PDB file of C-alpha atoms in Angstrom:
ATOM      1  CA  UNK A   1      12.029 -11.784   9.951  1.00  0.00           C
ATOM      2  CA  UNK A   2       9.628  -9.586   7.556  1.00  0.00           C
ATOM      3  CA  UNK A   3       9.600 -10.703   4.009  1.00  0.00           C
ATOM      4  CA  UNK A   4      10.738  -6.762   2.989  1.00  0.00           C
ATOM      5  CA  UNK A   5      13.085  -5.024   4.934  1.00  0.00           C
ATOM      6  CA  UNK A   6      13.210  -0.196   5.132  1.00  0.00           C
ATOM      7  CA  UNK A   7      14.580   1.924   6.429  1.00  0.00           C
ATOM      8  CA  UNK A   8      11.505   4.156   8.148  1.00  0.00           C
ATOM      9  CA  UNK A   9      13.736   7.206   8.176  1.00  0.00           C
ATOM     10  CA  UNK A  10      13.021   9.863   8.155  1.00  0.00           C
ATOM     11  CA  UNK A  11      15.305  11.137   5.965  1.00  0.00           C
ATOM     12  CA  UNK A  12      16.236  15.164   5.270  1.00  0.00           C
ATOM     13  CA  UNK A  13      17.690  16.122   3.015  1.00  0.00           C
ATOM     14  CA  UNK A  14      17.557  19.965   1.072  1.00  0.00           C
ATOM     15  CA  UNK A  15      16.561  20.464  -2.826  1.00  0.00           C
ATOM     16  CA  UNK A  16      18.528  19.954  -5.466  1.00  0.00           C
ATOM     17  CA  UNK A  17      19.891  16.330  -3.721  1.00  0.00           C
ATOM     18  CA  UNK A  18      20.102  12.744  -5.438  1.00  0.00           C
ATOM     19  CA  UNK A  19      17.560  11.147  -2.983  1.00  0.00           C
ATOM     20  CA  UNK A  20      18.414   6.975  -2.575  1.00  0.00           C
ATOM     21  CA  UNK A  21      16.122   5.560  -1.153  1.00  0.00           C
ATOM     22  CA  UNK A  22      16.443   0.781  -0.495  1.00  0.00           C
ATOM     23  CA  UNK A  23      14.640  -1.614   0.579  1.00  0.00           C
ATOM     24  CA  UNK A  24      16.141  -5.596   0.880  1.00  0.00           C
ATOM     25  CA  UNK A  25      13.885  -8.542   0.694  1.00  0.00           C
ATOM     26  CA  UNK A  26      14.595 -12.200   1.775  1.00  0.00           C
ATOM     27  CA  UNK A  27      11.937 -14.300  -1.098  1.00  0.00           C
ATOM     28  CA  UNK A  28      14.065 -15.188  -4.087  1.00  0.00           C
ATOM     29  CA  UNK A  29      10.738 -15.493  -5.672  1.00  0.00           C
ATOM     30  CA  UNK A  30       9.451 -11.803  -6.105  1.00  0.00           C
ATOM     31  CA  UNK A  31       9.845 -10.920  -9.401  1.00  0.00           C
ATOM     32  CA  UNK A  32       7.664  -7.166  -9.765  1.00  0.00           C
ATOM     33  CA  UNK A  33       9.711  -4.999  -8.118  1.00  0.00           C
ATOM     34  CA  UNK A  34       6.941  -1.658  -7.406  1.00  0.00           C
ATOM     35  CA  UNK A  35       7.657   1.908  -5.507  1.00  0.00           C
ATOM     36  CA  UNK A  36       4.635   3.713  -4.431  1.00  0.00           C
ATOM     37  CA  UNK A  37       4.822   7.300  -2.880  1.00  0.00           C
ATOM     38  CA  UNK A  38       1.887   7.975   0.115  1.00  0.00           C
ATOM     39  CA  UNK A  39       1.873  12.304   0.525  1.00  0.00           C
ATOM     40  CA  UNK A  40       0.883  13.276   4.343  1.00  0.00           C
ATOM     41  CA  UNK A  41      -3.252  11.843   4.832  1.00  0.00           C
ATOM     42  CA  UNK A  42      -3.427  10.816   1.586  1.00  0.00           C
ATOM     43  CA  UNK A  43      -3.314   7.188  -0.069  1.00  0.00           C
ATOM     44  CA  UNK A  44      -0.390   5.374  -1.565  1.00  0.00           C
ATOM     45  CA  UNK A  45       0.210   5.999  -5.675  1.00  0.00           C
ATOM     46  CA  UNK A  46       2.138   3.947  -8.072  1.00  0.00           C
ATOM     47  CA  UNK A  47       5.405   5.221  -9.250  1.00  0.00           C
ATOM     48  CA  UNK A  48       7.232   3.301 -10.610  1.00  0.00           C
ATOM     49  CA  UNK A  49       7.111  -0.572 -11.073  1.00  0.00           C
ATOM     50  CA  UNK A  50       9.991  -3.244 -12.200  1.00  0.00           C
ATOM     51  CA  UNK A  51      10.353  -6.546 -13.721  1.00  0.00           C
ATOM     52  CA  UNK A  52      13.244  -8.545 -12.871  1.00  0.00           C
ATOM     53  CA  UNK A  53      16.631  -7.026 -12.849  1.00  0.00           C
ATOM     54  CA  UNK A  54      18.383  -3.574 -14.136  1.00  0.00           C
ATOM     55  CA  UNK A  55      17.394  -0.018 -14.383  1.00  0.00           C
ATOM     56  CA  UNK A  56      14.301   2.076 -15.361  1.00  0.00           C
ATOM     57  CA  UNK A  57      14.149   5.179 -15.791  1.00  0.00           C
ATOM     58  CA  UNK A  58      11.310   8.038 -15.281  1.00  0.00           C
ATOM     59  CA  UNK A  59      12.092  11.055 -15.564  1.00  0.00           C
ATOM     60  CA  UNK A  60      13.746  12.447 -12.489  1.00  0.00           C
ATOM     61  CA  UNK A  61      13.387   8.680 -10.576  1.00  0.00           C
ATOM     62  CA  UNK A  62      15.804   5.729 -10.996  1.00  0.00           C
ATOM     63  CA  UNK A  63      14.350   2.345  -9.964  1.00  0.00           C
ATOM     64  CA  UNK A  64      16.776   0.159  -9.192  1.00  0.00           C
ATOM     65  CA  UNK A  65      16.735  -3.607  -9.010  1.00  0.00           C
ATOM     66  CA  UNK A  66      19.122  -6.102  -8.259  1.00  0.00           C
ATOM     67  CA  UNK A  67      17.800  -9.830  -7.110  1.00  0.00           C
ATOM     68  CA  UNK A  68      21.613 -11.416  -6.700  1.00  0.00           C
ATOM     69  CA  UNK A  69      21.482  -9.328  -3.316  1.00  0.00           C
ATOM     70  CA  UNK A  70      17.997  -9.230  -3.360  1.00  0.00           C
ATOM     71  CA  UNK A  71      18.433  -5.165  -3.115  1.00  0.00           C
ATOM     72  CA  UNK A  72      16.143  -2.597  -4.931  1.00  0.00           C
ATOM     73  CA  UNK A  73      16.776   1.304  -4.935  1.00  0.00           C
ATOM     74  CA  UNK A  74      14.476   4.217  -6.005  1.00  0.00           C
ATOM     75  CA  UNK A  75      17.333   7.240  -7.097  1.00  0.00           C
ATOM     76  CA  UNK A  76      15.557  10.678  -6.992  1.00  0.00           C
ATOM     77  CA  UNK A  77      17.869  13.107  -8.595  1.00  0.00           C
ATOM     78  CA  UNK A  78      17.372  17.195  -8.667  1.00  0.00           C
ATOM     79  CA  UNK A  79      14.843  16.502  -5.899  1.00  0.00           C
ATOM     80  CA  UNK A  80      12.106  18.877  -4.550  1.00  0.00           C
ATOM     81  CA  UNK A  81      10.489  20.058  -1.965  1.00  0.00           C
ATOM     82  CA  UNK A  82       6.877  18.551  -3.675  1.00  0.00           C
ATOM     83  CA  UNK A  83       8.586  15.115  -3.546  1.00  0.00           C
ATOM     84  CA  UNK A  84       8.459  14.701   0.157  1.00  0.00           C
ATOM     85  CA  UNK A  85       6.006  12.337   0.955  1.00  0.00           C
ATOM     86  CA  UNK A  86       6.905   8.431   2.402  1.00  0.00           C
ATOM     87  CA  UNK A  87       7.694   6.155   0.071  1.00  0.00           C
ATOM     88  CA  UNK A  88       6.811   1.970  -0.281  1.00  0.00           C
ATOM     89  CA  UNK A  89       8.193  -0.398  -2.100  1.00  0.00           C
ATOM     90  CA  UNK A  90       6.594  -2.796  -2.568  1.00  0.00           C
ATOM     91  CA  UNK A  91       7.556  -6.378  -4.045  1.00  0.00           C
ATOM     92  CA  UNK A  92       5.425  -9.979  -5.850  1.00  0.00           C
ATOM     93  CA  UNK A  93       6.253 -13.142  -6.792  1.00  0.00           C
ATOM     94  CA  UNK A  94       5.637 -14.287 -10.580  1.00  0.00           C
ATOM     95  CA  UNK A  95       2.633 -15.261 -10.094  1.00  0.00           C
ATOM     96  CA  UNK A  96      -0.338 -12.378 -11.047  1.00  0.00           C
ATOM     97  CA  UNK A  97      -2.494 -14.062  -8.147  1.00  0.00           C
ATOM     98  CA  UNK A  98      -0.060 -13.924  -5.468  1.00  0.00           C
ATOM     99  CA  UNK A  99      -0.286 -10.761  -3.442  1.00  0.00           C
ATOM    100  CA  UNK A 100       1.835  -7.728  -3.493  1.00  0.00           C
ATOM    101  CA  UNK A 101       4.215  -7.160  -0.027  1.00  0.00           C
ATOM    102  CA  UNK A 102       5.120  -3.125   1.339  1.00  0.00           C
ATOM    103  CA  UNK A 103       7.439  -2.413   2.548  1.00  0.00           C
ATOM    104  CA  UNK A 104       6.091  -0.243   6.230  1.00  0.00           C
ATOM    105  CA  UNK A 105       7.483   2.777   4.370  1.00  0.00           C
ATOM    106  CA  UNK A 106      10.866   5.622   4.389  1.00  0.00           C
ATOM    107  CA  UNK A 107       9.543   9.773   5.372  1.00  0.00           C
ATOM    108  CA  UNK A 108      11.449  11.458   3.115  1.00  0.00           C
ATOM    109  CA  UNK A 109      11.542  15.272   3.616  1.00  0.00           C
ATOM    110  CA  UNK A 110      13.269  17.572   1.251  1.00  0.00           C
ATOM    111  CA  UNK A 111      14.452  20.966   2.976  1.00  0.00           C
ATOM    112  CA  UNK A 112      13.872  23.888   0.152  1.00  0.00           C
TER     113      UNK A 112
ATOM    114  CA  UNK B   1     -13.187   9.550 -12.075  1.00  0.00           C
ATOM    115  CA  UNK B   2     -13.864   9.646  -8.856  1.00  0.00           C
ATOM    116  CA  UNK B   3     -11.299   7.379  -7.741  1.00  0.00           C
ATOM    117  CA  UNK B   4     -11.236   4.851  -5.072  1.00  0.00           C
ATOM    118  CA  UNK B   5     -14.276   6.244  -2.448  1.00  0.00           C
ATOM    119  CA  UNK B   6     -14.196   5.450   1.399  1.00  0.00           C
ATOM    120  CA  UNK B   7     -16.845   6.337   4.016  1.00  0.00           C
ATOM    121  CA  UNK B   8     -15.959   7.595   6.772  1.00  0.00           C
ATOM    122  CA  UNK B   9     -12.657   9.774   6.149  1.00  0.00           C
ATOM    123  CA  UNK B  10     -12.401   9.266  10.194  1.00  0.00           C
ATOM    124  CA  UNK B  11     -14.311   7.500  12.982  1.00  0.00           C
ATOM    125  CA  UNK B  12     -13.730   8.604  16.783  1.00  0.00           C
ATOM    126  CA  UNK B  13     -15.794   5.118  18.585  1.00  0.00           C
ATOM    127  CA  UNK B  14     -15.353   3.448  21.589  1.00  0.00           C
ATOM    128  CA  UNK B  15     -13.903  -0.120  23.244  1.00  0.00           C
ATOM    129  CA  UNK B  16     -17.092  -2.952  22.183  1.00  0.00           C
ATOM    130  CA  UNK B  17     -18.829  -0.682  19.382  1.00  0.00           C
ATOM    131  CA  UNK B  18     -19.429  -2.123  16.500  1.00  0.00           C
ATOM    132  CA  UNK B  19     -17.159  -0.028  13.632  1.00  0.00           C
ATOM    133  CA  UNK B  20     -18.228  -0.345   9.792  1.00  0.00           C
ATOM    134  CA  UNK B  21     -16.323   1.491   7.072  1.00  0.00           C
ATOM    135  CA  UNK B  22     -17.212   1.455   3.289  1.00  0.00           C
ATOM    136  CA  UNK B  23     -14.969   1.433   0.002  1.00  0.00           C
ATOM    137  CA  UNK B  24     -16.797   2.210  -3.261  1.00  0.00           C
ATOM    138  CA  UNK B  25     -13.584   1.090  -5.413  1.00  0.00           C
ATOM    139  CA  UNK B  26     -13.124   2.670  -9.726  1.00  0.00           C
ATOM    140  CA  UNK B  27     -16.013   1.403 -11.402  1.00  0.00           C
ATOM    141  CA  UNK B  28     -14.957  -0.978 -13.859  1.00  0.00           C
ATOM    142  CA  UNK B  29     -12.363  -2.094 -11.470  1.00  0.00           C
ATOM    143  CA  UNK B  30     -12.741  -5.868 -10.690  1.00  0.00           C
ATOM    144  CA  UNK B  31     -10.274  -6.647  -7.696  1.00  0.00           C
ATOM    145  CA  UNK B  32     -10.597  -4.957  -4.072  1.00  0.00           C
ATOM    146  CA  UNK B  33      -8.670  -4.629  -0.572  1.00  0.00           C
ATOM    147  CA  UNK B  34      -8.455  -3.882   2.202  1.00  0.00           C
ATOM    148  CA  UNK B  35      -5.573  -2.717   3.919  1.00  0.00           C
ATOM    149  CA  UNK B  36      -5.155  -1.562   7.280  1.00  0.00           C
ATOM    150  CA  UNK B  37      -1.538   1.170   7.786  1.00  0.00           C
ATOM    151  CA  UNK B  38      -0.427   1.379  11.162  1.00  0.00           C
ATOM    152  CA  UNK B  39       3.708   2.519  12.479  1.00  0.00           C
ATOM    153  CA  UNK B  40       4.478   0.283  13.572  1.00  0.00           C
ATOM    154  CA  UNK B  41       3.303  -2.386  11.375  1.00  0.00           C
ATOM    155  CA  UNK B  42       3.301  -1.019   8.188  1.00  0.00           C
ATOM    156  CA  UNK B  43       0.670  -1.623   5.312  1.00  0.00           C
ATOM    157  CA  UNK B  44      -0.531  -4.148   6.158  1.00  0.00           C
ATOM    158  CA  UNK B  45      -3.451  -6.286   3.263  1.00  0.00           C
ATOM    159  CA  UNK B  46      -6.045  -7.966   5.292  1.00  0.00           C
ATOM    160  CA  UNK B  47      -8.482  -9.052   2.699  1.00  0.00           C
ATOM    161  CA  UNK B  48      -8.289  -8.873  -1.166  1.00  0.00           C
ATOM    162  CA  UNK B  49     -11.463  -9.527  -3.194  1.00  0.00           C
ATOM    163  CA  UNK B  50     -11.387 -11.150  -7.239  1.00  0.00           C
ATOM    164  CA  UNK B  51     -14.889 -10.661  -8.947  1.00  0.00           C
ATOM    165  CA  UNK B  52     -16.679 -10.233  -4.896  1.00  0.00           C
ATOM    166  CA  UNK B  53     -15.179 -13.057  -3.999  1.00  0.00           C
ATOM    167  CA  UNK B  54     -12.837 -13.173  -1.474  1.00  0.00           C
ATOM    168  CA  UNK B  55      -9.716 -15.258  -2.444  1.00  0.00           C
ATOM    169  CA  UNK B  56      -6.977 -14.464  -0.057  1.00  0.00           C
ATOM    170  CA  UNK B  57      -8.137 -13.127   4.038  1.00  0.00           C
ATOM    171  CA  UNK B  58      -5.485 -14.587   5.935  1.00  0.00           C
ATOM    172  CA  UNK B  59      -3.948 -11.304   6.688  1.00  0.00           C
ATOM    173  CA  UNK B  60      -7.783 -11.126   9.383  1.00  0.00           C
ATOM    174  CA  UNK B  61      -6.734 -10.307  12.557  1.00  0.00           C
ATOM    175  CA  UNK B  62      -9.854 -12.684  13.711  1.00  0.00           C
ATOM    176  CA  UNK B  63     -12.760 -13.138  13.958  1.00  0.00           C
ATOM    177  CA  UNK B  64     -13.633 -10.126  15.300  1.00  0.00           C
ATOM    178  CA  UNK B  65     -13.137  -8.768  11.402  1.00  0.00           C
ATOM    179  CA  UNK B  66     -15.285  -9.088   8.705  1.00  0.00           C
ATOM    180  CA  UNK B  67     -15.487  -7.933   5.383  1.00  0.00           C
ATOM    181  CA  UNK B  68     -18.015  -8.626   2.556  1.00  0.00           C
ATOM    182  CA  UNK B  69     -18.565  -7.211  -1.668  1.00  0.00           C
ATOM    183  CA  UNK B  70     -22.432  -7.852  -2.176  1.00  0.00           C
ATOM    184  CA  UNK B  71     -21.505  -6.841  -6.213  1.00  0.00           C
ATOM    185  CA  UNK B  72     -19.268  -5.128  -7.711  1.00  0.00           C
ATOM    186  CA  UNK B  73     -19.249  -1.134  -6.984  1.00  0.00           C
ATOM    187  CA  UNK B  74     -19.158  -1.770  -2.819  1.00  0.00           C
ATOM    188  CA  UNK B  75     -17.818  -3.983  -0.217  1.00  0.00           C
ATOM    189  CA  UNK B  76     -17.703  -3.063   3.645  1.00  0.00           C
ATOM    190  CA  UNK B  77     -15.208  -3.483   6.859  1.00  0.00           C
ATOM    191  CA  UNK B  78     -16.571  -4.481   9.687  1.00  0.00           C
ATOM    192  CA  UNK B  79     -15.362  -4.357  13.441  1.00  0.00           C
ATOM    193  CA  UNK B  80     -16.700  -6.488  15.723  1.00  0.00           C
ATOM    194  CA  UNK B  81     -16.750  -5.626  18.973  1.00  0.00           C
ATOM    195  CA  UNK B  82     -14.337  -2.823  18.742  1.00  0.00           C
ATOM    196  CA  UNK B  83     -10.766  -2.889  20.960  1.00  0.00           C
ATOM    197  CA  UNK B  84      -7.502   0.366  21.306  1.00  0.00           C
ATOM    198  CA  UNK B  85      -5.085  -2.079  18.830  1.00  0.00           C
ATOM    199  CA  UNK B  86      -7.341  -1.495  16.056  1.00  0.00           C
ATOM    200  CA  UNK B  87      -6.935   1.771  15.370  1.00  0.00           C
ATOM    201  CA  UNK B  88      -5.465   2.709  12.671  1.00  0.00           C
ATOM    202  CA  UNK B  89      -5.832   4.004   9.458  1.00  0.00           C
ATOM    203  CA  UNK B  90      -7.650   1.156   6.496  1.00  0.00           C
ATOM    204  CA  UNK B  91      -7.586   1.458   2.897  1.00  0.00           C
ATOM    205  CA  UNK B  92      -9.054   0.275  -0.339  1.00  0.00           C
ATOM    206  CA  UNK B  93      -7.887  -0.117  -3.170  1.00  0.00           C
ATOM    207  CA  UNK B  94      -9.268  -1.767  -5.666  1.00  0.00           C
ATOM    208  CA  UNK B  95      -6.809  -2.824  -9.591  1.00  0.00           C
ATOM    209  CA  UNK B  96      -7.926  -4.047 -12.594  1.00  0.00           C
ATOM    210  CA  UNK B  97      -5.640  -7.160 -13.950  1.00  0.00           C
ATOM    211  CA  UNK B  98      -6.960  -6.760 -17.417  1.00  0.00           C
ATOM    212  CA  UNK B  99      -5.430  -3.290 -18.226  1.00  0.00           C
ATOM    213  CA  UNK B 100      -2.172  -3.167 -19.627  1.00  0.00           C
ATOM    214  CA  UNK B 101       0.876  -5.049 -18.772  1.00  0.00           C
ATOM    215  CA  UNK B 102       0.909  -4.572 -14.923  1.00  0.00           C
ATOM    216  CA  UNK B 103      -2.361  -3.821 -14.809  1.00  0.00           C
ATOM    217  CA  UNK B 104      -3.124  -6.072 -12.063  1.00  0.00           C
ATOM    218  CA  UNK B 105      -0.384  -4.670  -9.406  1.00  0.00           C
ATOM    219  CA  UNK B 106      -1.308  -1.032 -10.485  1.00  0.00           C
ATOM    220  CA  UNK B 107      -3.322  -0.324  -6.813  1.00  0.00           C
ATOM    221  CA  UNK B 108      -5.794   3.048  -6.634  1.00  0.00           C
ATOM    222  CA  UNK B 109      -5.584   4.014  -3.138  1.00  0.00           C
ATOM    223  CA  UNK B 110      -8.350   6.131  -2.132  1.00  0.00           C
ATOM    224  CA  UNK B 111      -8.107   8.497   0.871  1.00  0.00           C
ATOM    225  CA  UNK B 112      -8.421   6.044   3.991  1.00  0.00           C
ATOM    226  CA  UNK B 113     -10.294   5.764   7.357  1.00  0.00           C
ATOM    227  CA  UNK B 114      -8.544   7.142   9.969  1.00  0.00           C
ATOM    228  CA  UNK B 115     -10.080   5.151  13.598  1.00  0.00           C
ATOM    229  CA  UNK B 116      -9.828   5.337  16.967  1.00  0.00           C
ATOM    230  CA  UNK B 117     -10.986   3.122  19.631  1.00  0.00           C
ATOM    231  CA  UNK B 118     -10.765   4.476  22.824  1.00  0.00           C
TER     232      UNK B 118
END
């Protein structure tokens, strides 16, 4: 079993819809949670960052962490065609020396 | 800043040949990471360096893979001999753990090298 599981998609929604992307994980030591966005033929870039449980909002993006369920989510409101990309969740334990574990990514397409 | 620079962007080679991928991290960043991305396995960390010293190479698939970082501004990933199953996109990323609360987790990725081994 992988430490981090992510539905690969693809997920296709109409412009303006609310998008929900999710990951589950098995390592209870994970404390830091990230979402990276990767456009086609590009490297991933950090989109959202949260520590421990709770919500964090940044514009149209909301990251949610539920450590009791080992489940994290990224919500995109008022989705735009420019949001079409692959979204990778990532996480690591408390120690900054620990490596980050990435999910395999969910491919998202926003239809105009 | 130009960001993380990788070369070549594309590489097509034949099985058994030596392949060398190159990376120039962002100036001032002291952590460097090599990843491999495939559809089947996603993004896998191969090795990472801190201050030019290899810290964790547990992700390196086998002895055919080697990585070096002779100075703070240059790193190579070498595959010798290459095999078709090595075909993937190889990313280099750098970070600055001293930059901000989560500087170490903000990894800046290069554009990747798309490797095809025939």
